[in-house]
XYZ file of N, CA and C in Angstrom:
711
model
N -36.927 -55.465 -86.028
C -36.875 -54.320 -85.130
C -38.234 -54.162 -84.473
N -38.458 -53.983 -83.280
C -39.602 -54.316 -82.266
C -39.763 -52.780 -82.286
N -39.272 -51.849 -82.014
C -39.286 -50.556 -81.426
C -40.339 -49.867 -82.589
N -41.073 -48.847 -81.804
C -41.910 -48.291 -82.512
C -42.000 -46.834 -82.450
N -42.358 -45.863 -83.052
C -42.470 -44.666 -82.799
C -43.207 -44.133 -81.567
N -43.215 -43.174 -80.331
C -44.393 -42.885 -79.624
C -44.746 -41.123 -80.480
N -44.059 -40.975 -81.269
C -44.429 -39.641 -81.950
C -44.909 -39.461 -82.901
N -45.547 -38.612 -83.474
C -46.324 -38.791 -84.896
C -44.857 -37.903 -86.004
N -44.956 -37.835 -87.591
C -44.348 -37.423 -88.151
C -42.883 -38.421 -88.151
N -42.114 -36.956 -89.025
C -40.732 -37.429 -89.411
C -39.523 -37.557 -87.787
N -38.584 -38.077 -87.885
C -37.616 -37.710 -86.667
C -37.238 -36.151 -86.643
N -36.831 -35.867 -88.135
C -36.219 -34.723 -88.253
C -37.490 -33.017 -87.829
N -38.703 -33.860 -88.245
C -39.760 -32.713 -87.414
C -40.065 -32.769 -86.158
N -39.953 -33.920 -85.523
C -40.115 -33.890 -84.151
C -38.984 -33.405 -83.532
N -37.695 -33.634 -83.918
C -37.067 -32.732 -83.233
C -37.011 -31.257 -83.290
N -37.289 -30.593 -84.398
C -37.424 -29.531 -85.028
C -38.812 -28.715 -84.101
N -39.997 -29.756 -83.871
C -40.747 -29.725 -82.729
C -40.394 -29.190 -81.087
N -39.438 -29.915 -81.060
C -39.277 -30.080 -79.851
C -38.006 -28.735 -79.179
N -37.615 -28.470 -80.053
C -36.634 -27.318 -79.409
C -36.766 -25.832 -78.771
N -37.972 -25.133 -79.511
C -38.960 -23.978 -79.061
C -39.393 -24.669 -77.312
N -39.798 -26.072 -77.514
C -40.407 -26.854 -76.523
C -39.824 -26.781 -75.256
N -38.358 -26.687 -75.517
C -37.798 -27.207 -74.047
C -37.172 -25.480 -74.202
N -36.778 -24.562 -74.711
C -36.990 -23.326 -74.323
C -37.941 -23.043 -73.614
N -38.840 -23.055 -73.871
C -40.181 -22.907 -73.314
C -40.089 -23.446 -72.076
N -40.229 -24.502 -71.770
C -40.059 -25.499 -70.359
C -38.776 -24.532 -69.470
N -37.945 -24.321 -70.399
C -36.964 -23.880 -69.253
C -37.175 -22.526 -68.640
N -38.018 -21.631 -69.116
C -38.201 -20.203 -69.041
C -39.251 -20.302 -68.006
N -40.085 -21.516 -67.853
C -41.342 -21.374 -66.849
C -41.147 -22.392 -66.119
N -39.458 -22.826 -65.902
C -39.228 -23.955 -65.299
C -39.733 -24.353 -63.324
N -39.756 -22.599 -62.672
C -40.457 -22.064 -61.832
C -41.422 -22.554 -61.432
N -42.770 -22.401 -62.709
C -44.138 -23.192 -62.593
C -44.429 -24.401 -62.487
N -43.453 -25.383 -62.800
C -43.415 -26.643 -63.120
C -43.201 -27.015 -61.430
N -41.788 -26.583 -60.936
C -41.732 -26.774 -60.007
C -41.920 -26.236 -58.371
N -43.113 -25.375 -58.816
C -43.854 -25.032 -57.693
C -45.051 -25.781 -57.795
N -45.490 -26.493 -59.303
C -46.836 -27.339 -59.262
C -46.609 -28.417 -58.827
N -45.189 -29.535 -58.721
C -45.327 -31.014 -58.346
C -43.950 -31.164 -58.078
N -43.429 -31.441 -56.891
C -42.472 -31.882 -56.762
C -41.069 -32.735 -57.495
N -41.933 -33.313 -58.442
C -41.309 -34.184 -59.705
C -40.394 -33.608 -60.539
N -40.696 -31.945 -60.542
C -39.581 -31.361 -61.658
C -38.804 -30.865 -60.861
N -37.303 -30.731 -60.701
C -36.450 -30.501 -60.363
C -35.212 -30.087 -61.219
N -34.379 -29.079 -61.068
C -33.631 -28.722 -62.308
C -33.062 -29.308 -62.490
N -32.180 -30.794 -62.161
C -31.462 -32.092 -62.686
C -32.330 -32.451 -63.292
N -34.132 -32.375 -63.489
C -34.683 -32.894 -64.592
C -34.278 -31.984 -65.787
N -34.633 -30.845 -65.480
C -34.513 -30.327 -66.406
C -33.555 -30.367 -67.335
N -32.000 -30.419 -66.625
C -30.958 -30.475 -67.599
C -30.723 -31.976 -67.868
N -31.612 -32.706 -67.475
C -31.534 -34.179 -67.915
C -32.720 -34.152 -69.604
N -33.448 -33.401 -69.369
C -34.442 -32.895 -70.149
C -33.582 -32.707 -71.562
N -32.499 -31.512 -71.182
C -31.728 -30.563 -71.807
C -30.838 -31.767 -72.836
N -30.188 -32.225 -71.721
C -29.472 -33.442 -72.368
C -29.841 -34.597 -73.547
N -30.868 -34.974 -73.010
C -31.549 -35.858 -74.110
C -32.094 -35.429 -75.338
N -32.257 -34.151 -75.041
C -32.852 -32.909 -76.681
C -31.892 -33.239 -77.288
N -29.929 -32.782 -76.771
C -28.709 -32.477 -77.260
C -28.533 -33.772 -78.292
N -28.562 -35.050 -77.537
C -28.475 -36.734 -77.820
C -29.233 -36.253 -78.979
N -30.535 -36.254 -79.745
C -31.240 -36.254 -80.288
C -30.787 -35.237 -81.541
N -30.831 -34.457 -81.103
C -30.342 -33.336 -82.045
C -28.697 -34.262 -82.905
N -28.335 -34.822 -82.131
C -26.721 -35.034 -82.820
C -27.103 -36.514 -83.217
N -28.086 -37.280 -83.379
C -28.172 -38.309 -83.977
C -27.836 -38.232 -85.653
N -27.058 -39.049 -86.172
C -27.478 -39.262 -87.924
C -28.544 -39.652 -88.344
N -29.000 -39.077 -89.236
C -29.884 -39.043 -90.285
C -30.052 -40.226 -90.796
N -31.533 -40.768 -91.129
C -31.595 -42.035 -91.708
C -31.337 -42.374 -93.576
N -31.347 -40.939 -93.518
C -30.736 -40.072 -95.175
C -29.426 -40.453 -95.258
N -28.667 -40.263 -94.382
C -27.141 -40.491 -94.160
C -26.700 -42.151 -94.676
N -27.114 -42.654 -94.237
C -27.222 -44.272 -94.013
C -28.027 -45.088 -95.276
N -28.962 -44.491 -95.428
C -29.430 -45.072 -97.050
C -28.612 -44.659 -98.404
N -27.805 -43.018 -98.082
C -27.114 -43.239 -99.202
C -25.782 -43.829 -98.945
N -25.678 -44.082 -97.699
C -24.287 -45.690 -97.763
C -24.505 -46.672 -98.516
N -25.719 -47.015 -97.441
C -25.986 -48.390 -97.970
C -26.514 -48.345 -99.656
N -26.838 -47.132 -100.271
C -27.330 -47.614 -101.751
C -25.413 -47.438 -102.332
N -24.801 -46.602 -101.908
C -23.112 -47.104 -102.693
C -22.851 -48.775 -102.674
N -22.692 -49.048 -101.045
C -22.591 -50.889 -101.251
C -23.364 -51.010 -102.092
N -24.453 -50.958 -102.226
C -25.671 -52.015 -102.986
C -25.397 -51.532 -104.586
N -24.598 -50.263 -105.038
C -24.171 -50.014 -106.036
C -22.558 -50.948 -106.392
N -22.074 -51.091 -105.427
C -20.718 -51.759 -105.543
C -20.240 -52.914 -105.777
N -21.802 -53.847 -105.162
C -21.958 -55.371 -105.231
C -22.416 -55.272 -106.594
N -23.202 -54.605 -107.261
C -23.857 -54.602 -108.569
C -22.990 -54.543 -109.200
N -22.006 -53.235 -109.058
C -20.706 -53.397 -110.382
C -19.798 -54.710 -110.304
N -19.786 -55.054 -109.045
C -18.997 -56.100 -109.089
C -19.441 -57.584 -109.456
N -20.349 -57.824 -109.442
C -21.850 -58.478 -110.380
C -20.970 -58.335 -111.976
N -21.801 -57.310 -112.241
C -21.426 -57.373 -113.502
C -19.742 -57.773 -114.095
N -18.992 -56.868 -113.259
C -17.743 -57.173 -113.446
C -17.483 -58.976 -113.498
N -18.249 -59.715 -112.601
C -18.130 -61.286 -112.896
C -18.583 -62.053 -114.134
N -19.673 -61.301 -114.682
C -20.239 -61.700 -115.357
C -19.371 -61.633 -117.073
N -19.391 -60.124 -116.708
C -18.282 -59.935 -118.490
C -17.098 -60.969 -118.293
N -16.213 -61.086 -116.927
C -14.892 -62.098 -116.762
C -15.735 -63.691 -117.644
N -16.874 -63.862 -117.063
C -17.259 -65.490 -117.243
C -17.506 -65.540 -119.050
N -18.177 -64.475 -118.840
C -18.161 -64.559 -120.338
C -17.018 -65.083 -121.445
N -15.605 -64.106 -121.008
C -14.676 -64.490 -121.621
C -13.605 -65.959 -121.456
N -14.002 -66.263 -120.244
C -13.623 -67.671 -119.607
C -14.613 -68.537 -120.496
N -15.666 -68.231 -121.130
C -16.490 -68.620 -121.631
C -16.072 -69.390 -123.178
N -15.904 -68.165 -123.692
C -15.033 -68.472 -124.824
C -13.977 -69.133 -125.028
N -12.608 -69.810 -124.201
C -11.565 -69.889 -124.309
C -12.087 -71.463 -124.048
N -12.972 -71.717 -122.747
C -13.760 -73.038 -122.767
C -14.068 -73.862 -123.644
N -14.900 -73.081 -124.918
C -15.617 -73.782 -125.732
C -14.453 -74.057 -126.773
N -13.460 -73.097 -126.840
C -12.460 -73.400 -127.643
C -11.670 -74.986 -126.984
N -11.580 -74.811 -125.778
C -10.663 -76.170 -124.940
C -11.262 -77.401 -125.165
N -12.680 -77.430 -125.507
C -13.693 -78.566 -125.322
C -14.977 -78.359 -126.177
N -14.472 -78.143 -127.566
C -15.120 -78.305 -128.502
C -16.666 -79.243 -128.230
N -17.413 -78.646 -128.713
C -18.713 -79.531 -128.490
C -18.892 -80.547 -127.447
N -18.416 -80.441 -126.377
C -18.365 -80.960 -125.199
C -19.562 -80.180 -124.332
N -21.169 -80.404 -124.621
C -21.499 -80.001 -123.770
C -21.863 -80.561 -122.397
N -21.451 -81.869 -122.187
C -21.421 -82.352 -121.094
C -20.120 -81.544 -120.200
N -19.214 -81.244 -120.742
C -17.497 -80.699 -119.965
C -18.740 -79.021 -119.789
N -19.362 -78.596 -120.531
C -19.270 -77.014 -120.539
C -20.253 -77.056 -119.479
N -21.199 -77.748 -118.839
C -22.175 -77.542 -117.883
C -21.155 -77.711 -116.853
N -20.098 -78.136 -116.630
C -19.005 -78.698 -115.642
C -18.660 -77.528 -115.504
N -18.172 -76.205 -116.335
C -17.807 -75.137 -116.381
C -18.635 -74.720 -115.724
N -20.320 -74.600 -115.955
C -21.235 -73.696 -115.260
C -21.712 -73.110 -116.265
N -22.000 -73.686 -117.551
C -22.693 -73.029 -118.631
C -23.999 -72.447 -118.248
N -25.003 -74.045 -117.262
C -25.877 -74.444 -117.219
C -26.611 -73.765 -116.100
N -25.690 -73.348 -115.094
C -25.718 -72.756 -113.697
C -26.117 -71.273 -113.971
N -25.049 -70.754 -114.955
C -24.951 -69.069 -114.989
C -25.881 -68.525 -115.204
N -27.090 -68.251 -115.589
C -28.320 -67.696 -115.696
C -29.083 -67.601 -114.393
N -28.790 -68.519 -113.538
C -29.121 -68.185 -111.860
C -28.339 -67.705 -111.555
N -26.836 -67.579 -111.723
C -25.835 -67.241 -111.166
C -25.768 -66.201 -111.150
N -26.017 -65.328 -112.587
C -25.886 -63.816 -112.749
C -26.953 -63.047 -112.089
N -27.972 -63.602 -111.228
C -29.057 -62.428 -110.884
C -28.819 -62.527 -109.137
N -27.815 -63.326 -108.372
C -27.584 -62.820 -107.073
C -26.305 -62.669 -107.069
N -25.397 -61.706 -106.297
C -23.897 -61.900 -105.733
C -23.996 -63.504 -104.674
N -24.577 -64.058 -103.571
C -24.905 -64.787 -103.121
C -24.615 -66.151 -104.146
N -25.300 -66.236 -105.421
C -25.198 -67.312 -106.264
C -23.839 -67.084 -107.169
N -23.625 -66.089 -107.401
C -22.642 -65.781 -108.362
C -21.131 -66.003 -107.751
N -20.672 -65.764 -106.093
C -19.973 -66.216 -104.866
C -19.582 -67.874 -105.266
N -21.167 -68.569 -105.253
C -20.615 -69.921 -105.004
C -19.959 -70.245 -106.579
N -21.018 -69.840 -107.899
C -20.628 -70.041 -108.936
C -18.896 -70.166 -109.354
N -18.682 -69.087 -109.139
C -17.103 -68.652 -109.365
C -16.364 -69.616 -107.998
N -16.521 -70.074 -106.997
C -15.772 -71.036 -106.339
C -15.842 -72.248 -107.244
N -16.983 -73.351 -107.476
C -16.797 -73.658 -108.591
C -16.327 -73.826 -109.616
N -16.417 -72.708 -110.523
C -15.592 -72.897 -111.436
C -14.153 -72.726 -111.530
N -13.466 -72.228 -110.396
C -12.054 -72.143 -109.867
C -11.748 -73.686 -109.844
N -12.526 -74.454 -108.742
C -12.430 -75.607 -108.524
C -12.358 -77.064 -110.286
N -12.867 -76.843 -111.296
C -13.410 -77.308 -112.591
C -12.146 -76.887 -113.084
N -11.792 -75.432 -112.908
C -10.794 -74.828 -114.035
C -9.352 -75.483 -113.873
N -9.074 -75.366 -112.517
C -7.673 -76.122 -112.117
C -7.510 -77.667 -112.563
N -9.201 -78.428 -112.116
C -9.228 -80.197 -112.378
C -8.867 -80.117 -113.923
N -9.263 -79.779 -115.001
C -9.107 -79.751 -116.415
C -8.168 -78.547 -117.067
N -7.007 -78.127 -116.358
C -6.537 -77.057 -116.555
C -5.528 -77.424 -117.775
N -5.045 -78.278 -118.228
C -3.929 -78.752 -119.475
C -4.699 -78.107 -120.921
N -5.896 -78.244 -121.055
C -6.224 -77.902 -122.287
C -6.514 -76.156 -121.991
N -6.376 -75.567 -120.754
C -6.675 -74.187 -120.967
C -5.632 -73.316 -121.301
N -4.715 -74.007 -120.509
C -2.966 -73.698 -120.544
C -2.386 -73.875 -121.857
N -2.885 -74.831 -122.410
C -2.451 -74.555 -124.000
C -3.020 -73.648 -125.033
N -4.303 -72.930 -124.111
C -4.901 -71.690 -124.854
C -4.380 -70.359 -124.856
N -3.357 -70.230 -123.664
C -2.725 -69.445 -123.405
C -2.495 -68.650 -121.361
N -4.110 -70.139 -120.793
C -4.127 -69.592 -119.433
C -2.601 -69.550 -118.464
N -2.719 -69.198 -117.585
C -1.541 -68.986 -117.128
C -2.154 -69.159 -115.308
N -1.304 -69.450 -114.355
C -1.469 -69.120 -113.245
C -2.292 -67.896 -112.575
N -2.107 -66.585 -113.603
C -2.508 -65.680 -112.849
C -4.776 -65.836 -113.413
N -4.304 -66.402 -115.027
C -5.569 -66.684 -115.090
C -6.666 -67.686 -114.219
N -5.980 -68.903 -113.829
C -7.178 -69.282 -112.355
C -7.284 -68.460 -111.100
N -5.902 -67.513 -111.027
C -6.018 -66.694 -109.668
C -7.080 -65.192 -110.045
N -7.668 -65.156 -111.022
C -8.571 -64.207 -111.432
C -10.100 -64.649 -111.410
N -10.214 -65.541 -110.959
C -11.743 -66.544 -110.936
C -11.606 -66.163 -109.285
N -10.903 -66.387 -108.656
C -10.386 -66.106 -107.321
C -10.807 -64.888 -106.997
N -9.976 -63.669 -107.647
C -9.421 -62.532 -107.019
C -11.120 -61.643 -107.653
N -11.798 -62.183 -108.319
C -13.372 -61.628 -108.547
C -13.951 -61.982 -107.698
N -14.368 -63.035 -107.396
C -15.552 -63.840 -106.162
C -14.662 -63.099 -105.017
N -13.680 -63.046 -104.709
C -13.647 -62.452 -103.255
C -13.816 -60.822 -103.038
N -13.350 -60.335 -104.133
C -13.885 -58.746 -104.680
C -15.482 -58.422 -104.241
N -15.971 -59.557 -104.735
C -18.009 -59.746 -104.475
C -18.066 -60.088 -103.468
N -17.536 -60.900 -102.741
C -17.597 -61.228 -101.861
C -17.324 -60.339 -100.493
N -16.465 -59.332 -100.473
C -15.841 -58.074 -99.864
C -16.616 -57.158 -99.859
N -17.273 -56.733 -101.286
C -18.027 -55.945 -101.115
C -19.286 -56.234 -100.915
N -20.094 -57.810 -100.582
C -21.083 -58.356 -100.125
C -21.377 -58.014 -99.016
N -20.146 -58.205 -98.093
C -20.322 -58.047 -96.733
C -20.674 -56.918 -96.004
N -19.362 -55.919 -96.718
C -19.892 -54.296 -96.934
C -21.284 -53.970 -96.817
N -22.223 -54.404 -97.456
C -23.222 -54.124 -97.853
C -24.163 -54.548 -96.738
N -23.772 -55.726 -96.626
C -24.336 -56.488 -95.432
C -24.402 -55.361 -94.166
N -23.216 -55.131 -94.133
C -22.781 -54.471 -92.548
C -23.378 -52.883 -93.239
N -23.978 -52.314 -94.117
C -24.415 -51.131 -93.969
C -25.799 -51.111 -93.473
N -26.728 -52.559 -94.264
C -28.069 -52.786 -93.627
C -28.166 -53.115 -92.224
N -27.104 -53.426 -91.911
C -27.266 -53.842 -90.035
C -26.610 -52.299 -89.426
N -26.288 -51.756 -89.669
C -25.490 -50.126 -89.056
C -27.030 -49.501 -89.271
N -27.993 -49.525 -90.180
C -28.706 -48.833 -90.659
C -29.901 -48.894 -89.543
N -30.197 -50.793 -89.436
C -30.834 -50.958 -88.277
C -30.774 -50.340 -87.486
N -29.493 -50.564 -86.748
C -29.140 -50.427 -85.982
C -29.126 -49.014 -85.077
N -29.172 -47.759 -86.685
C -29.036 -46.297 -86.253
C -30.358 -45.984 -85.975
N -31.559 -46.788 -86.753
C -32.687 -46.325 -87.009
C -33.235 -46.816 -85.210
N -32.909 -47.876 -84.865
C -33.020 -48.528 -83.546
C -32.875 -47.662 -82.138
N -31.654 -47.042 -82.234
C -30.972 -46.050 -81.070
C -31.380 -44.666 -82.074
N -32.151 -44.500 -82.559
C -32.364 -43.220 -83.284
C -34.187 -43.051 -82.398
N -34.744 -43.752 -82.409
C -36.094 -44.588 -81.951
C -36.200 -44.383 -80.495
N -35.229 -44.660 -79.581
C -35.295 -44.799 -78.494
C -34.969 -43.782 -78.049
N -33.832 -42.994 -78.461
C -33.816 -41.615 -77.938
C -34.585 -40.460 -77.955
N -35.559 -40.386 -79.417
C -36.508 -39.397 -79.765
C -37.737 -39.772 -78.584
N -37.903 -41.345 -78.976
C -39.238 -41.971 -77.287
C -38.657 -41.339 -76.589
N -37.711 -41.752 -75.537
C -36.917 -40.577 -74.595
C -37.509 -39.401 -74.276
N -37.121 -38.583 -74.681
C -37.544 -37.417 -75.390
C -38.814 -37.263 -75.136
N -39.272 -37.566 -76.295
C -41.274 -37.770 -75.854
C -41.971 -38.255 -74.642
N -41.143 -38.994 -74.042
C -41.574 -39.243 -72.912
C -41.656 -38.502 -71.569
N -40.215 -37.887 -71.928
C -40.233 -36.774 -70.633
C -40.795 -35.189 -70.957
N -40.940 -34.626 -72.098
C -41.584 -33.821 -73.046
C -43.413 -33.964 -72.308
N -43.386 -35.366 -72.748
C -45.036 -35.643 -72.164
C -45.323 -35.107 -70.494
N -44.724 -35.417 -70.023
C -44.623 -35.306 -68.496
C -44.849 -33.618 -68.078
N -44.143 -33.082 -68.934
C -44.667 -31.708 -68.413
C -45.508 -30.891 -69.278
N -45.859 -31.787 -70.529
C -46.878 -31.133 -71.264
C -48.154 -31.475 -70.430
N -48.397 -32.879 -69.543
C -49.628 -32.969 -69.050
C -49.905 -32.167 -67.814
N -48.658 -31.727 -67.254
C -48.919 -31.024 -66.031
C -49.170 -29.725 -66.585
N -48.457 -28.865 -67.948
C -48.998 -27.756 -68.491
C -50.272 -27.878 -68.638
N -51.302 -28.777 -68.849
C -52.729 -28.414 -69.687
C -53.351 -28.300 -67.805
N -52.560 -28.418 -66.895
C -53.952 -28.066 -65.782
C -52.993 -26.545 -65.279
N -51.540 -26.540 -65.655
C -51.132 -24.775 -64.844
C -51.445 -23.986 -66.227
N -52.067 -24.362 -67.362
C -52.187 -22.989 -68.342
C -53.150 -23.151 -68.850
N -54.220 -24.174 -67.877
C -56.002 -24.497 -68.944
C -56.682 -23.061 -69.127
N -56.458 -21.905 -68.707
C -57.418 -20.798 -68.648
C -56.222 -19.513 -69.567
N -54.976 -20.161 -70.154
C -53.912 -19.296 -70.641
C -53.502 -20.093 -72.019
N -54.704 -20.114 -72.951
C -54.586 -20.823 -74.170
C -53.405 -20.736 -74.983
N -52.874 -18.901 -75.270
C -51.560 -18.646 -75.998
C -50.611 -19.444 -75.494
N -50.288 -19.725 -74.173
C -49.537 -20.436 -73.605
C -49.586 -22.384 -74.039
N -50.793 -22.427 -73.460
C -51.194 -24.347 -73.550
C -50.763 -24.336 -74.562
N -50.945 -24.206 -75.787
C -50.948 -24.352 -77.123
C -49.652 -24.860 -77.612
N -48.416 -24.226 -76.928
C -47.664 -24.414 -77.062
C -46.885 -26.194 -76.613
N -48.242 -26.846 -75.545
C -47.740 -27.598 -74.752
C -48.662 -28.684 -75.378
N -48.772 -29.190 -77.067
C -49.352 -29.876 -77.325
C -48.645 -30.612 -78.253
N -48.795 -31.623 -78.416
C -47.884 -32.510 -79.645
C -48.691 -32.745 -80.943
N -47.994 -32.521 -81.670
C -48.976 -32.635 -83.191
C -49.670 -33.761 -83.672
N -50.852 -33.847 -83.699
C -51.731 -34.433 -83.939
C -51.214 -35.561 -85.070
N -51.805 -36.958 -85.159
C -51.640 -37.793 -86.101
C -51.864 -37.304 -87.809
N -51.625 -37.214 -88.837
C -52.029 -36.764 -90.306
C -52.561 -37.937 -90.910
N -53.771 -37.642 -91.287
C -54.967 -38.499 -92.114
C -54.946 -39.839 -91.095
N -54.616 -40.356 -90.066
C -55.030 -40.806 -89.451
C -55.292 -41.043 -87.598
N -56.023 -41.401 -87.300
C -56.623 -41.681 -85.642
C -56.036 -42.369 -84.845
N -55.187 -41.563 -83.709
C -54.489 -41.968 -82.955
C -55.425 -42.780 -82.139
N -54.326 -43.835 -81.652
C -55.117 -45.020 -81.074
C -54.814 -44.933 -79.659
N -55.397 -45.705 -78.741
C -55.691 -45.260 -77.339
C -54.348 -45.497 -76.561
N -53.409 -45.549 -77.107
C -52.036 -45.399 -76.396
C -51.427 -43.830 -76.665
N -51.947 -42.920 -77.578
C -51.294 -41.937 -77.903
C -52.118 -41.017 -78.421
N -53.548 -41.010 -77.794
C -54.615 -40.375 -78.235
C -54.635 -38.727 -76.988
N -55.268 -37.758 -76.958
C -55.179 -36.909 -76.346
C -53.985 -36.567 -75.542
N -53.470 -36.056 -77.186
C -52.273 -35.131 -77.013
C -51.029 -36.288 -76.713
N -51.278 -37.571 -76.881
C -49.934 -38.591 -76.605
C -49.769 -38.609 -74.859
N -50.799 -38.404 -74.380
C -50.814 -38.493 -72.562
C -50.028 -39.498 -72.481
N -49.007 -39.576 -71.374
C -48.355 -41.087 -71.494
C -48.361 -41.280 -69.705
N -48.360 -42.610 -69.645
C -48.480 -42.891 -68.375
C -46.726 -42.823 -67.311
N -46.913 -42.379 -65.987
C -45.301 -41.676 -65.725
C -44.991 -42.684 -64.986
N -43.762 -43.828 -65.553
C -43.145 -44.698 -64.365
C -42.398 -44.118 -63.658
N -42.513 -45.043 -62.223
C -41.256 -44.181 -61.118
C -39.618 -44.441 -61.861
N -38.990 -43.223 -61.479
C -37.692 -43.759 -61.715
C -36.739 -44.175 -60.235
């Protein structure tokens, strides 16, 4: 993600910032546009508009506790593979007695990498689907059955389902945090525009200016893109 903040603080304070702000703007909307031709009340309610956008964005709170359910869901389902292998485990060693050349074939040897990603644990269980069917006569006389290789199956794609899930909450998350970014800039950008024309119509009406300043960086020094007061430079539109 390239996009960067042009505001100091949280989203949720800058907007919280910004709403007194454009009250304000709209009540002395008069001054603005008797000082420069540039403000016009389609700015303004273009102004208005982009606050609204902003205000109705989701929360990046919203979206982390999604994405920590997936990332809770792939985990149970993790484990859930792991107790299954286990017991596939057992019925193995029973099929192929001291065979530890047959039991690495199983994935004896594998499973200790296997159990610490869904990613590894995915291919593992294809695998051993694939092993279980080639040597399946001695499992079937243990008592496996059809539905038992379709359960090596019906787990890995379970992980696998809810892999993706998970997947697609970290890219939504981007993604919100991305268009969450650009609209607050937005915002700040046109915010800036009449805060700089406020510091020359209210330099001698401090109660007023004061109001027309953006909050300073915390414990650290704004750098010369966003230094005095976040001045920003005005492209034509």
């Amino acid at each position: 993600m390239t996009q960067s903040r042009s505001y100091y603080g949280t989203d949720a304070n800058f907007i919280s910032f910004s709403g007194p702000r454009i009250k304000l703007i709209e009540e002395k909307h008069n001054d603005f546009i008797n000082f420069s031709p540039i403000f016009t009340p389609e700015g303004l309610t273009d102004l208005k508009v982009v606050y609204d956008e902003a205000c109705n964005i989701t929360s990046d709170n919203a979206y982390v506790d999604i994405q920590a359910k997936a990332t809770e869901n792939v985990k149970l389902d993790l484990d859930a593979c792991c107790k299954f292998f286990q017991r596939c485990k057992f019925d193995i060693q029973m099929a192929f007695p001291n065979d530890k050349k047959m039991w690495d074939q199983f994935g004896f040897n594998d499973y200790e990498e296997a159990r610490k990603s869904g990613k590894n644990m995915y291919m593992f269980l294809t695998d051993l689907h694939m092993v279980s069917v080639r040597n399946a006569e001695p499992l079937l006389k243990l008592g496996w059955t059809d539905e038992s290789f379709s359960k090596i199956l019906a787990h890995r794609d379970s992980l696998k389902a809810n892999m993706i899930l998970q997947s697609d909450c970290i890219m939504d998350r981007s993604r919100a945090t991305e268009n969450r970014m650009l609209k607050l800039n937005n915002l700040h950008e046109k915010m800036a525009v009449y805060f700089k024309a406020a510091r020359i119509l209210y330099e001698d009406n401090e109660e007023t200016l004061k109001w027309f300043k953006f909050p300073a960086a915390s414990n650290s020094k704004p750098n010369e893109e966003t230094k005095d007061e976040q001045e920003i430079i005005v492209a034509e539109n």
